[in-house]
PDB file of C-alpha atoms and ligand atoms in Angstrom:
ATOM      1  CA  MET A 184     102.815  73.904  91.212  1.00 47.00           C
ATOM      2  CA  THR A 185     104.717  70.779  92.206  1.00 47.00           C
ATOM      3  CA  SER A 186     107.828  70.991  94.355  1.00 53.00           C
ATOM      4  CA  ALA A 187     110.071  70.535  91.328  1.00 82.00           C
ATOM      5  CA  ALA A 188     108.231  72.766  88.895  1.00 91.00           C
ATOM      6  CA  ARG A 189     109.658  72.857  85.399  1.00 97.00           C
ATOM      7  CA  ILE A 190     109.895  76.532  84.458  1.00 98.00           C
ATOM      8  CA  ASP A 191     111.100  77.602  80.983  1.00 98.00           C
ATOM      9  CA  LEU A 192     111.189  81.385  80.533  1.00 98.00           C
ATOM     10  CA  HIS A 193     112.351  81.872  76.932  1.00 98.00           C
ATOM     11  CA  THR A 194     110.674  80.280  73.877  1.00 98.00           C
ATOM     12  CA  HIS A 195     109.748  81.287  70.334  1.00 98.00           C
ATOM     13  CA  SER A 196     106.704  80.574  68.172  1.00 98.00           C
ATOM     14  CA  THR A 197     105.790  81.254  64.545  1.00 97.00           C
ATOM     15  CA  ALA A 198     104.986  84.825  65.623  1.00 98.00           C
ATOM     16  CA  SER A 199     108.771  85.187  65.183  1.00 97.00           C
ATOM     17  CA  ASP A 200     111.338  82.606  64.163  1.00 96.00           C
ATOM     18  CA  GLY A 201     110.099  79.461  65.942  1.00 97.00           C
ATOM     19  CA  THR A 202     108.393  76.654  64.044  1.00 95.00           C
ATOM     20  CA  ASP A 203     105.522  75.839  66.465  1.00 97.00           C
ATOM     21  CA  SER A 204     102.425  78.032  66.275  1.00 97.00           C
ATOM     22  CA  PRO A 205     101.612  79.631  69.649  1.00 98.00           C
ATOM     23  CA  ALA A 206      98.926  76.962  70.211  1.00 98.00           C
ATOM     24  CA  GLU A 207     101.372  74.187  69.285  1.00 98.00           C
ATOM     25  CA  LEU A 208     103.978  75.721  71.575  1.00 98.00           C
ATOM     26  CA  VAL A 209     101.809  75.583  74.703  1.00 98.00           C
ATOM     27  CA  THR A 210     100.585  72.092  73.778  1.00 98.00           C
ATOM     28  CA  ALA A 211     104.164  70.885  73.299  1.00 98.00           C
ATOM     29  CA  ALA A 212     105.232  72.498  76.574  1.00 98.00           C
ATOM     30  CA  HIS A 213     102.466  70.741  78.475  1.00 98.00           C
ATOM     31  CA  ALA A 214     103.382  67.432  76.837  1.00 97.00           C
ATOM     32  CA  ALA A 215     107.027  68.005  77.845  1.00 97.00           C
ATOM     33  CA  GLY A 216     105.995  68.348  81.493  1.00 96.00           C
ATOM     34  CA  VAL A 217     106.544  72.090  81.662  1.00 98.00           C
ATOM     35  CA  ASP A 218     104.614  73.797  84.498  1.00 98.00           C
ATOM     36  CA  VAL A 219     105.362  77.425  83.641  1.00 98.00           C
ATOM     37  CA  LEU A 220     106.209  78.665  80.154  1.00 98.00           C
ATOM     38  CA  ALA A 221     107.116  82.092  78.847  1.00 98.00           C
ATOM     39  CA  ILE A 222     106.397  82.930  75.214  1.00 98.00           C
ATOM     40  CA  THR A 223     109.070  85.450  74.168  1.00 98.00           C
ATOM     41  CA  ASP A 224     108.949  86.088  70.453  1.00 98.00           C
ATOM     42  CA  HIS A 225     111.323  88.655  68.962  1.00 98.00           C
ATOM     43  CA  ASP A 226     109.819  92.164  68.916  1.00 98.00           C
ATOM     44  CA  THR A 227     106.185  91.106  68.979  1.00 98.00           C
ATOM     45  CA  THR A 228     103.288  90.141  71.233  1.00 97.00           C
ATOM     46  CA  ALA A 229     101.368  88.743  68.246  1.00 97.00           C
ATOM     47  CA  GLY A 230     101.437  85.191  69.683  1.00 97.00           C
ATOM     48  CA  TRP A 231     100.040  86.064  73.132  1.00 98.00           C
ATOM     49  CA  ASP A 232      96.331  85.663  72.441  1.00 97.00           C
ATOM     50  CA  GLU A 233      96.588  82.379  70.568  1.00 97.00           C
ATOM     51  CA  ALA A 234      98.854  80.905  73.257  1.00 98.00           C
ATOM     52  CA  ALA A 235      96.474  82.058  76.012  1.00 98.00           C
ATOM     53  CA  ALA A 236      93.420  80.663  74.213  1.00 98.00           C
ATOM     54  CA  ALA A 237      95.088  77.256  73.771  1.00 98.00           C
ATOM     55  CA  LEU A 238      96.590  77.071  77.268  1.00 98.00           C
ATOM     56  CA  PRO A 239      96.211  73.497  78.579  1.00 98.00           C
ATOM     57  CA  ASP A 240      95.061  72.898  82.160  1.00 96.00           C
ATOM     58  CA  GLY A 241      98.098  72.650  84.392  1.00 95.00           C
ATOM     59  CA  LEU A 242     100.323  74.973  82.358  1.00 98.00           C
ATOM     60  CA  ARG A 243     100.843  78.571  83.467  1.00 98.00           C
ATOM     61  CA  LEU A 244     101.797  81.178  80.856  1.00 98.00           C
ATOM     62  CA  LEU A 245     104.025  84.216  81.268  1.00 98.00           C
ATOM     63  CA  ARG A 246     103.566  86.508  78.344  1.00 98.00           C
ATOM     64  CA  GLY A 247     106.715  88.271  77.217  1.00 98.00           C
ATOM     65  CA  ALA A 248     108.904  89.219  74.295  1.00 98.00           C
ATOM     66  CA  GLU A 249     112.582  89.352  73.356  1.00 98.00           C
ATOM     67  CA  PHE A 250     113.594  92.901  72.463  1.00 98.00           C
ATOM     68  CA  SER A 251     116.300  93.551  69.850  1.00 98.00           C
ATOM     69  CA  CYS A 252     118.695  96.003  71.458  1.00 98.00           C
ATOM     70  CA  VAL A 253     122.084  97.563  71.025  1.00 98.00           C
ATOM     71  CA  SER A 254     124.591  98.199  73.801  1.00 98.00           C
ATOM     72  CA  PRO A 255     128.049  99.605  74.429  1.00 97.00           C
ATOM     73  CA  THR A 256     130.502  96.751  74.999  1.00 97.00           C
ATOM     74  CA  GLY A 257     132.275  98.384  77.938  1.00 96.00           C
ATOM     75  CA  ARG A 258     135.536  98.252  75.948  1.00 96.00           C
ATOM     76  CA  GLY A 259     135.103 101.421  73.918  1.00 93.00           C
ATOM     77  CA  ASP A 260     134.810  99.567  70.593  1.00 94.00           C
ATOM     78  CA  ARG A 261     131.661  99.695  68.470  1.00 94.00           C
ATOM     79  CA  ASP A 262     128.301  98.837  69.988  1.00 96.00           C
ATOM     80  CA  VAL A 263     127.061  95.268  69.978  1.00 95.00           C
ATOM     81  CA  SER A 264     123.635  93.739  69.380  1.00 95.00           C
ATOM     82  CA  VAL A 265     122.070  92.309  72.564  1.00 97.00           C
ATOM     83  CA  HIS A 266     118.719  90.768  73.456  1.00 98.00           C
ATOM     84  CA  LEU A 267     116.509  91.810  76.357  1.00 98.00           C
ATOM     85  CA  LEU A 268     113.716  89.588  77.638  1.00 98.00           C
ATOM     86  CA  GLY A 269     110.702  91.524  78.862  1.00 98.00           C
ATOM     87  CA  TYR A 270     108.030  89.775  80.905  1.00 98.00           C
ATOM     88  CA  LEU A 271     104.457  90.690  81.791  1.00 98.00           C
ATOM     89  CA  PHE A 272     104.510  94.237  80.414  1.00 98.00           C
ATOM     90  CA  ASP A 273     101.378  96.055  79.286  1.00 98.00           C
ATOM     91  CA  PRO A 274     101.160  95.075  75.590  1.00 97.00           C
ATOM     92  CA  GLU A 275      99.310  98.316  74.820  1.00 97.00           C
ATOM     93  CA  HIS A 276     101.959 100.587  76.312  1.00 98.00           C
ATOM     94  CA  GLU A 277     102.401 103.229  73.612  1.00 97.00           C
ATOM     95  CA  ALA A 278     106.191 103.296  73.454  1.00 97.00           C
ATOM     96  CA  ILE A 279     106.429  99.513  73.293  1.00 98.00           C
ATOM     97  CA  VAL A 280     103.771  99.212  70.591  1.00 98.00           C
ATOM     98  CA  ALA A 281     105.566 101.859  68.512  1.00 98.00           C
ATOM     99  CA  GLU A 282     109.060 100.433  69.009  1.00 98.00           C
ATOM    100  CA  GLN A 283     108.059  96.830  68.292  1.00 98.00           C
ATOM    101  CA  SER A 284     106.222  97.953  65.175  1.00 97.00           C
ATOM    102  CA  ARG A 285     109.259  99.933  64.008  1.00 97.00           C
ATOM    103  CA  LEU A 286     111.513  96.940  64.578  1.00 97.00           C
ATOM    104  CA  ARG A 287     109.259  94.541  62.684  1.00 97.00           C
ATOM    105  CA  THR A 288     109.304  96.897  59.693  1.00 96.00           C
ATOM    106  CA  GLU A 289     113.067  97.191  60.047  1.00 96.00           C
ATOM    107  CA  ARG A 290     113.343  93.387  60.176  1.00 97.00           C
ATOM    108  CA  ARG A 291     111.365  92.944  56.939  1.00 96.00           C
ATOM    109  CA  HIS A 292     113.455  95.502  55.049  1.00 96.00           C
ATOM    110  CA  ARG A 293     116.658  94.055  56.360  1.00 97.00           C
ATOM    111  CA  LEU A 294     115.764  90.446  55.507  1.00 97.00           C
ATOM    112  CA  HIS A 295     114.775  91.641  52.029  1.00 97.00           C
ATOM    113  CA  ARG A 296     118.177  93.303  51.599  1.00 97.00           C
ATOM    114  CA  ILE A 297     120.043  90.187  52.788  1.00 97.00           C
ATOM    115  CA  ALA A 298     118.053  88.053  50.326  1.00 97.00           C
ATOM    116  CA  GLU A 299     118.688  90.568  47.517  1.00 97.00           C
ATOM    117  CA  LYS A 300     122.429  90.395  48.090  1.00 97.00           C
ATOM    118  CA  MET A 301     122.321  86.603  47.970  1.00 96.00           C
ATOM    119  CA  ALA A 302     120.134  86.577  44.854  1.00 96.00           C
ATOM    120  CA  ALA A 303     122.597  88.964  43.176  1.00 96.00           C
ATOM    121  CA  ASP A 304     125.321  86.388  43.838  1.00 95.00           C
ATOM    122  CA  GLY A 305     123.238  83.663  42.210  1.00 94.00           C
ATOM    123  CA  TYR A 306     121.636  82.024  45.246  1.00 95.00           C
ATOM    124  CA  PRO A 307     118.128  80.717  44.491  1.00 95.00           C
ATOM    125  CA  VAL A 308     116.248  83.023  46.857  1.00 95.00           C
ATOM    126  CA  ASP A 309     113.344  85.331  46.017  1.00 95.00           C
ATOM    127  CA  PRO A 310     113.263  88.319  48.408  1.00 95.00           C
ATOM    128  CA  ASP A 311     109.631  89.252  47.685  1.00 95.00           C
ATOM    129  CA  GLY A 312     108.407  85.650  47.793  1.00 94.00           C
ATOM    130  CA  LEU A 313     110.188  85.097  51.097  1.00 94.00           C
ATOM    131  CA  LEU A 314     108.464  88.048  52.769  1.00 95.00           C
ATOM    132  CA  ALA A 315     105.100  87.229  51.187  1.00 94.00           C
ATOM    133  CA  LEU A 316     105.173  83.947  53.156  1.00 91.00           C
ATOM    134  CA  LEU A 317     105.358  85.826  56.469  1.00 93.00           C
ATOM    135  CA  PRO A 318     101.996  87.129  57.733  1.00 90.00           C
ATOM    136  CA  ALA A 319     101.858  90.784  58.810  1.00 85.00           C
ATOM    137  CA  GLY A 320     102.748  91.022  62.503  1.00 87.00           C
ATOM    138  CA  THR A 321     105.286  88.194  62.231  1.00 94.00           C
ATOM    139  CA  SER A 322     108.848  89.178  63.090  1.00 97.00           C
ATOM    140  CA  ALA A 323     110.976  88.333  60.085  1.00 97.00           C
ATOM    141  CA  GLY A 324     114.347  86.860  60.984  1.00 96.00           C
ATOM    142  CA  ARG A 325     117.359  85.205  59.441  1.00 97.00           C
ATOM    143  CA  PRO A 326     116.006  81.749  60.365  1.00 96.00           C
ATOM    144  CA  HIS A 327     113.206  82.327  57.809  1.00 96.00           C
ATOM    145  CA  LEU A 328     115.814  82.842  55.100  1.00 97.00           C
ATOM    146  CA  ALA A 329     117.812  79.900  56.459  1.00 97.00           C
ATOM    147  CA  ARG A 330     114.775  77.639  55.995  1.00 95.00           C
ATOM    148  CA  ALA A 331     114.288  78.924  52.449  1.00 95.00           C
ATOM    149  CA  LEU A 332     117.925  77.990  51.755  1.00 96.00           C
ATOM    150  CA  VAL A 333     117.307  74.495  53.157  1.00 95.00           C
ATOM    151  CA  THR A 334     114.184  74.126  50.995  1.00 94.00           C
ATOM    152  CA  ALA A 335     116.143  75.290  47.931  1.00 94.00           C
ATOM    153  CA  GLY A 336     118.792  72.646  48.671  1.00 95.00           C
ATOM    154  CA  VAL A 337     121.584  75.200  49.172  1.00 96.00           C
ATOM    155  CA  VAL A 338     122.315  73.889  52.680  1.00 97.00           C
ATOM    156  CA  ASP A 339     121.139  70.873  54.675  1.00 96.00           C
ATOM    157  CA  THR A 340     120.201  72.605  57.936  1.00 94.00           C
ATOM    158  CA  VAL A 341     119.327  75.997  59.425  1.00 94.00           C
ATOM    159  CA  ASN A 342     122.488  75.762  61.486  1.00 93.00           C
ATOM    160  CA  GLU A 343     124.584  75.228  58.342  1.00 95.00           C
ATOM    161  CA  ALA A 344     122.922  78.273  56.743  1.00 96.00           C
ATOM    162  CA  PHE A 345     124.049  80.372  59.721  1.00 95.00           C
ATOM    163  CA  ALA A 346     127.536  78.870  59.804  1.00 94.00           C
ATOM    164  CA  THR A 347     128.212  79.432  56.099  1.00 96.00           C
ATOM    165  CA  LEU A 348     126.072  82.384  54.934  1.00 96.00           C
ATOM    166  CA  LEU A 349     124.024  84.186  57.571  1.00 96.00           C
ATOM    167  CA  TYR A 350     126.433  84.628  60.499  1.00 93.00           C
ATOM    168  CA  ASN A 351     127.086  88.081  61.956  1.00 89.00           C
ATOM    169  CA  GLY A 352     129.724  89.729  59.785  1.00 89.00           C
ATOM    170  CA  SER A 353     129.099  87.545  56.724  1.00 95.00           C
ATOM    171  CA  PRO A 354     129.290  89.351  53.339  1.00 96.00           C
ATOM    172  CA  TYR A 355     125.494  89.073  53.219  1.00 97.00           C
ATOM    173  CA  TYR A 356     124.911  90.347  56.743  1.00 95.00           C
ATOM    174  CA  VAL A 357     122.866  93.529  57.057  1.00 95.00           C
ATOM    175  CA  PRO A 358     122.451  95.124  60.485  1.00 92.00           C
ATOM    176  CA  LYS A 359     119.157  96.463  61.774  1.00 94.00           C
ATOM    177  CA  ALA A 360     118.564  99.573  63.895  1.00 96.00           C
ATOM    178  CA  ASP A 361     117.976  98.087  67.345  1.00 97.00           C
ATOM    179  CA  THR A 362     116.779  99.869  70.495  1.00 98.00           C
ATOM    180  CA  PRO A 363     119.403 101.238  72.906  1.00 98.00           C
ATOM    181  CA  VAL A 364     119.242  98.720  75.747  1.00 98.00           C
ATOM    182  CA  GLU A 365     118.877 101.395  78.461  1.00 98.00           C
ATOM    183  CA  THR A 366     115.872 102.803  76.583  1.00 98.00           C
ATOM    184  CA  ALA A 367     114.327  99.345  76.366  1.00 98.00           C
ATOM    185  CA  ILE A 368     114.825  98.707  80.096  1.00 98.00           C
ATOM    186  CA  ARG A 369     113.185 102.036  81.009  1.00 98.00           C
ATOM    187  CA  MET A 370     110.347 101.432  78.554  1.00 98.00           C
ATOM    188  CA  LEU A 371     109.674  97.967  79.978  1.00 98.00           C
ATOM    189  CA  ARG A 372     109.679  99.191  83.569  1.00 98.00           C
ATOM    190  CA  ALA A 373     107.307 102.034  82.612  1.00 98.00           C
ATOM    191  CA  ALA A 374     104.972  99.405  81.124  1.00 98.00           C
ATOM    192  CA  GLY A 375     104.989  97.346  84.344  1.00 98.00           C
ATOM    193  CA  GLY A 376     107.267  94.715  82.843  1.00 98.00           C
ATOM    194  CA  VAL A 377     110.337  92.900  84.119  1.00 98.00           C
ATOM    195  CA  PRO A 378     113.539  93.199  82.033  1.00 98.00           C
ATOM    196  CA  VAL A 379     116.032  90.323  82.017  1.00 98.00           C
ATOM    197  CA  PHE A 380     119.243  90.386  79.948  1.00 98.00           C
ATOM    198  CA  ALA A 381     119.018  87.389  77.542  1.00 98.00           C
ATOM    199  CA  HIS A 382     122.139  85.212  77.082  1.00 98.00           C
ATOM    200  CA  PRO A 383     124.586  88.059  77.867  1.00 98.00           C
ATOM    201  CA  PHE A 384     127.665  85.877  77.257  1.00 97.00           C
ATOM    202  CA  ALA A 385     126.550  83.936  74.148  1.00 96.00           C
ATOM    203  CA  ARG A 386     130.029  84.250  72.631  1.00 94.00           C
ATOM    204  CA  ARG A 387     129.352  81.847  69.758  1.00 86.00           C
ATOM    205  CA  ARG A 388     127.330  84.613  68.117  1.00 82.00           C
ATOM    206  CA  GLY A 389     130.125  87.179  68.210  1.00 87.00           C
ATOM    207  CA  ARG A 390     131.268  89.891  70.586  1.00 93.00           C
ATOM    208  CA  VAL A 391     129.551  90.216  73.969  1.00 97.00           C
ATOM    209  CA  VAL A 392     129.426  92.925  76.657  1.00 97.00           C
ATOM    210  CA  GLU A 393     131.834  93.263  79.569  1.00 97.00           C
ATOM    211  CA  PRO A 394     130.529  92.634  83.103  1.00 97.00           C
ATOM    212  CA  SER A 395     130.768  96.416  83.708  1.00 97.00           C
ATOM    213  CA  VAL A 396     127.845  96.911  81.287  1.00 98.00           C
ATOM    214  CA  ILE A 397     125.655  94.656  83.420  1.00 98.00           C
ATOM    215  CA  VAL A 398     126.630  96.716  86.468  1.00 98.00           C
ATOM    216  CA  ASP A 399     125.497  99.865  84.612  1.00 98.00           C
ATOM    217  CA  LEU A 400     122.235  98.282  83.431  1.00 98.00           C
ATOM    218  CA  ALA A 401     121.389  97.105  86.946  1.00 98.00           C
ATOM    219  CA  ALA A 402     121.482 100.776  87.974  1.00 97.00           C
ATOM    220  CA  VAL A 403     119.038 101.625  85.169  1.00 97.00           C
ATOM    221  CA  GLY A 404     116.462  99.026  86.239  1.00 98.00           C
ATOM    222  CA  LEU A 405     117.537  95.649  84.897  1.00 98.00           C
ATOM    223  CA  VAL A 406     115.960  92.973  87.112  1.00 98.00           C
ATOM    224  CA  GLY A 407     117.712  89.794  86.043  1.00 98.00           C
ATOM    225  CA  VAL A 408     120.196  87.979  83.826  1.00 98.00           C
ATOM    226  CA  GLU A 409     119.657  84.747  81.934  1.00 98.00           C
ATOM    227  CA  VAL A 410     122.406  82.506  83.281  1.00 98.00           C
ATOM    228  CA  ASP A 411     121.461  78.972  82.292  1.00 98.00           C
ATOM    229  CA  HIS A 412     121.212  79.177  78.510  1.00 98.00           C
ATOM    230  CA  PRO A 413     122.395  76.648  75.878  1.00 97.00           C
ATOM    231  CA  ASP A 414     124.925  79.149  74.466  1.00 96.00           C
ATOM    232  CA  HIS A 415     126.650  79.785  77.832  1.00 97.00           C
ATOM    233  CA  SER A 416     129.795  77.939  78.930  1.00 97.00           C
ATOM    234  CA  PRO A 417     130.059  76.633  82.516  1.00 97.00           C
ATOM    235  CA  GLU A 418     132.704  79.305  83.253  1.00 97.00           C
ATOM    236  CA  ASP A 419     130.467  82.116  81.999  1.00 97.00           C
ATOM    237  CA  ARG A 420     127.528  80.782  84.031  1.00 98.00           C
ATOM    238  CA  ASP A 421     129.691  80.935  87.171  1.00 98.00           C
ATOM    239  CA  LEU A 422     130.852  84.441  86.312  1.00 97.00           C
ATOM    240  CA  LEU A 423     127.297  85.650  85.680  1.00 98.00           C
ATOM    241  CA  ARG A 424     125.928  84.023  88.819  1.00 98.00           C
ATOM    242  CA  GLY A 425     128.604  85.727  90.904  1.00 98.00           C
ATOM    243  CA  LEU A 426     127.944  89.092  89.280  1.00 98.00           C
ATOM    244  CA  ALA A 427     124.182  88.723  89.759  1.00 98.00           C
ATOM    245  CA  GLY A 428     124.737  87.879  93.420  1.00 98.00           C
ATOM    246  CA  ASP A 429     126.831  91.034  93.900  1.00 97.00           C
ATOM    247  CA  LEU A 430     124.255  93.215  92.122  1.00 98.00           C
ATOM    248  CA  GLY A 431     121.080  91.668  93.551  1.00 97.00           C
ATOM    249  CA  LEU A 432     119.892  90.534  90.102  1.00 98.00           C
ATOM    250  CA  LEU A 433     117.673  87.486  89.557  1.00 98.00           C
ATOM    251  CA  THR A 434     119.195  84.565  87.618  1.00 98.00           C
ATOM    252  CA  THR A 435     116.976  82.737  85.147  1.00 98.00           C
ATOM    253  CA  GLY A 436     117.379  79.634  83.010  1.00 98.00           C
ATOM    254  CA  SER A 437     115.643  78.763  79.772  1.00 98.00           C
ATOM    255  CA  SER A 438     115.838  76.727  76.602  1.00 98.00           C
ATOM    256  CA  ASP A 439     115.426  79.503  73.995  1.00 98.00           C
ATOM    257  CA  TYR A 440     113.356  76.883  72.150  1.00 98.00           C
ATOM    258  CA  HIS A 441     112.799  77.616  68.427  1.00 97.00           C
ATOM    259  CA  GLY A 442     111.027  74.384  67.403  1.00 96.00           C
ATOM    260  CA  THR A 443     112.914  72.627  64.599  1.00 92.00           C
ATOM    261  CA  ASN A 444     114.949  75.767  63.785  1.00 88.00           C
ATOM    262  CA  LYS A 445     117.260  74.735  66.643  1.00 91.00           C
ATOM    263  CA  THR A 446     118.009  71.418  68.306  1.00 91.00           C
ATOM    264  CA  THR A 447     117.382  72.482  71.929  1.00 96.00           C
ATOM    265  CA  PRO A 448     114.229  70.894  73.409  1.00 97.00           C
ATOM    266  CA  LEU A 449     111.754  72.684  75.683  1.00 98.00           C
ATOM    267  CA  ALA A 450     112.867  72.929  79.341  1.00 97.00           C
ATOM    268  CA  ALA A 451     116.435  71.962  78.435  1.00 97.00           C
ATOM    269  CA  GLU A 452     117.416  74.710  80.904  1.00 97.00           C
ATOM    270  CA  ARG A 453     115.129  75.940  83.675  1.00 98.00           C
ATOM    271  CA  THR A 454     114.384  78.677  86.212  1.00 98.00           C
ATOM    272  CA  THR A 455     113.832  77.974  89.917  1.00 98.00           C
ATOM    273  CA  GLU A 456     110.527  78.648  91.663  1.00 97.00           C
ATOM    274  CA  ASP A 457     111.967  81.245  94.040  1.00 97.00           C
ATOM    275  CA  VAL A 458     113.294  83.256  91.101  1.00 98.00           C
ATOM    276  CA  LEU A 459     109.918  83.019  89.363  1.00 98.00           C
ATOM    277  CA  GLU A 460     108.172  84.264  92.511  1.00 98.00           C
ATOM    278  CA  ALA A 461     110.574  87.222  92.793  1.00 98.00           C
ATOM    279  CA  LEU A 462     110.035  88.032  89.132  1.00 98.00           C
ATOM    280  CA  LEU A 463     106.253  87.901  89.446  1.00 98.00           C
ATOM    281  CA  ALA A 464     106.401  90.180  92.494  1.00 97.00           C
ATOM    282  CA  GLN A 465     107.855  92.950  90.300  1.00 97.00           C
ATOM    283  CA  ALA A 466     105.420  92.632  87.377  1.00 97.00           C
ATOM    284  CA  THR A 467     102.365  94.867  87.102  1.00 96.00           C
ATOM    285  CA  GLY A 468     101.718  95.134  83.361  1.00 96.00           C
ATOM    286  CA  ALA A 469     100.041  91.794  82.572  1.00 95.00           C
ATOM    287  CA  PRO A 470      99.041  88.891  84.840  1.00 95.00           C
ATOM    288  CA  LEU A 471     100.466  85.375  84.841  1.00 97.00           C
ATOM    289  CA  LEU A 472      97.837  83.174  83.199  1.00 96.00           C
TER     290      LEU A 472
HETATM  291  P1  AMP B  28     117.854  87.830  63.503  1.00 74.42           P
HETATM  292  O1  AMP B  28     116.802  87.975  64.581  1.00 74.42           O
HETATM  293  O2  AMP B  28     117.296  87.957  62.143  1.00 74.42           O
HETATM  294  O3  AMP B  28     119.070  88.674  63.726  1.00 74.42           O
HETATM  295  O4  AMP B  28     118.366  86.322  63.592  1.00 74.42           O
HETATM  296  C1  AMP B  28     118.897  85.860  64.803  1.00 74.42           C
HETATM  297  C2  AMP B  28     118.130  84.649  65.256  1.00 74.42           C
HETATM  298  O5  AMP B  28     118.650  83.539  64.579  1.00 74.42           O
HETATM  299  C3  AMP B  28     118.277  84.395  66.733  1.00 74.42           C
HETATM  300  O6  AMP B  28     117.018  84.391  67.350  1.00 74.42           O
HETATM  301  C4  AMP B  28     118.853  83.051  66.877  1.00 74.42           C
HETATM  302  O7  AMP B  28     118.042  82.282  67.734  1.00 74.42           O
HETATM  303  C5  AMP B  28     118.820  82.466  65.493  1.00 74.42           C
HETATM  304  N1  AMP B  28     120.115  81.816  65.232  1.00 74.42           N
HETATM  305  C6  AMP B  28     121.331  82.364  65.359  1.00 74.42           C
HETATM  306  N2  AMP B  28     122.292  81.460  65.044  1.00 74.42           N
HETATM  307  C7  AMP B  28     121.648  80.315  64.735  1.00 74.42           C
HETATM  308  C8  AMP B  28     122.063  79.001  64.350  1.00 74.42           C
HETATM  309  N3  AMP B  28     123.366  78.701  64.208  1.00 74.42           N
HETATM  310  N4  AMP B  28     121.114  78.079  64.122  1.00 74.42           N
HETATM  311  C9  AMP B  28     119.816  78.386  64.252  1.00 74.42           C
HETATM  312  N5  AMP B  28     119.359  79.590  64.621  1.00 74.42           N
HETATM  313  C10 AMP B  28     120.262  80.542  64.862  1.00 74.42           C
HETATM  314 ZN1   ZN B  29     115.277  83.675  67.396  1.00 74.42          ZN
HETATM  315 FE1   FE B  30     118.157  85.914  71.724  1.00 74.42          FE
HETATM  316 FE1   FE B  31     115.469  83.894  71.810  1.00 74.42          FE
END
């Protein structure tokens, strides 16, 4: 590793809602000068083997996933959807295999229902055709429907599809049954993995948790918080960094790259080497490649 290693700990491939195959993802990361990359598809490890097999010399790979979770807000209102990054867990851990499988099924049914609602309103989307395009094991997500809407000429971009039709709380929105975040943290730790709260203050997407929730999750076994993320304001980054310092949590940075489904390039935000070392020191479920 060079003294200014470029470390990006949150990226998506076609195993979920990114547009680069796992092999293309590691190739693109190497070309972008990334030294350490984490592959973190939603609710699946299906991209791990292909990414590992295609790993270019000079690029290290952390295998991980982004877990769809639900959390109290800390305000006493209804629970909110949150994302938990899990790194280097045992991919054969029984509870994780079962929960990821359940969530992928849930995701397919839910995307089908969203597409049905839109079709009923006259939008040119075919729920069965949409899902038939997604190989088994792929995590279906709203970006897949967003792309179908772009292809059908309904909107010009994936972002416009989210802004006008697919946003949280839209008439077409259908929730999915996510994992209680405390359960996910315990499950990841039991599988030798390292849990990091993904973009905790991504307010653009809707309601977010109060800092008190992060205090509670630290007590349950949370190891870090993603601070430098494209959806975080400078003020929220400062707030999170302060909180992490008080709680002894690691602070990561990452692009949340989704290929052409988003505009953020690889390594747009990065993690420092000392944080990576501390993270690796806690992982026992799968080695860094
Ligand atoms: P889902 O997993 O089906 O709930 O869809 C959420 C995913 O859509 C997240 O992974 C986001 O990265 C992605 N997403 C959310 N908002 C947007 C947006 N405005 N443009 C592109 N992708 C988005
Ligand atoms: Zn995504
Ligand atoms: Fe996320
Ligand atoms: Fe993500």
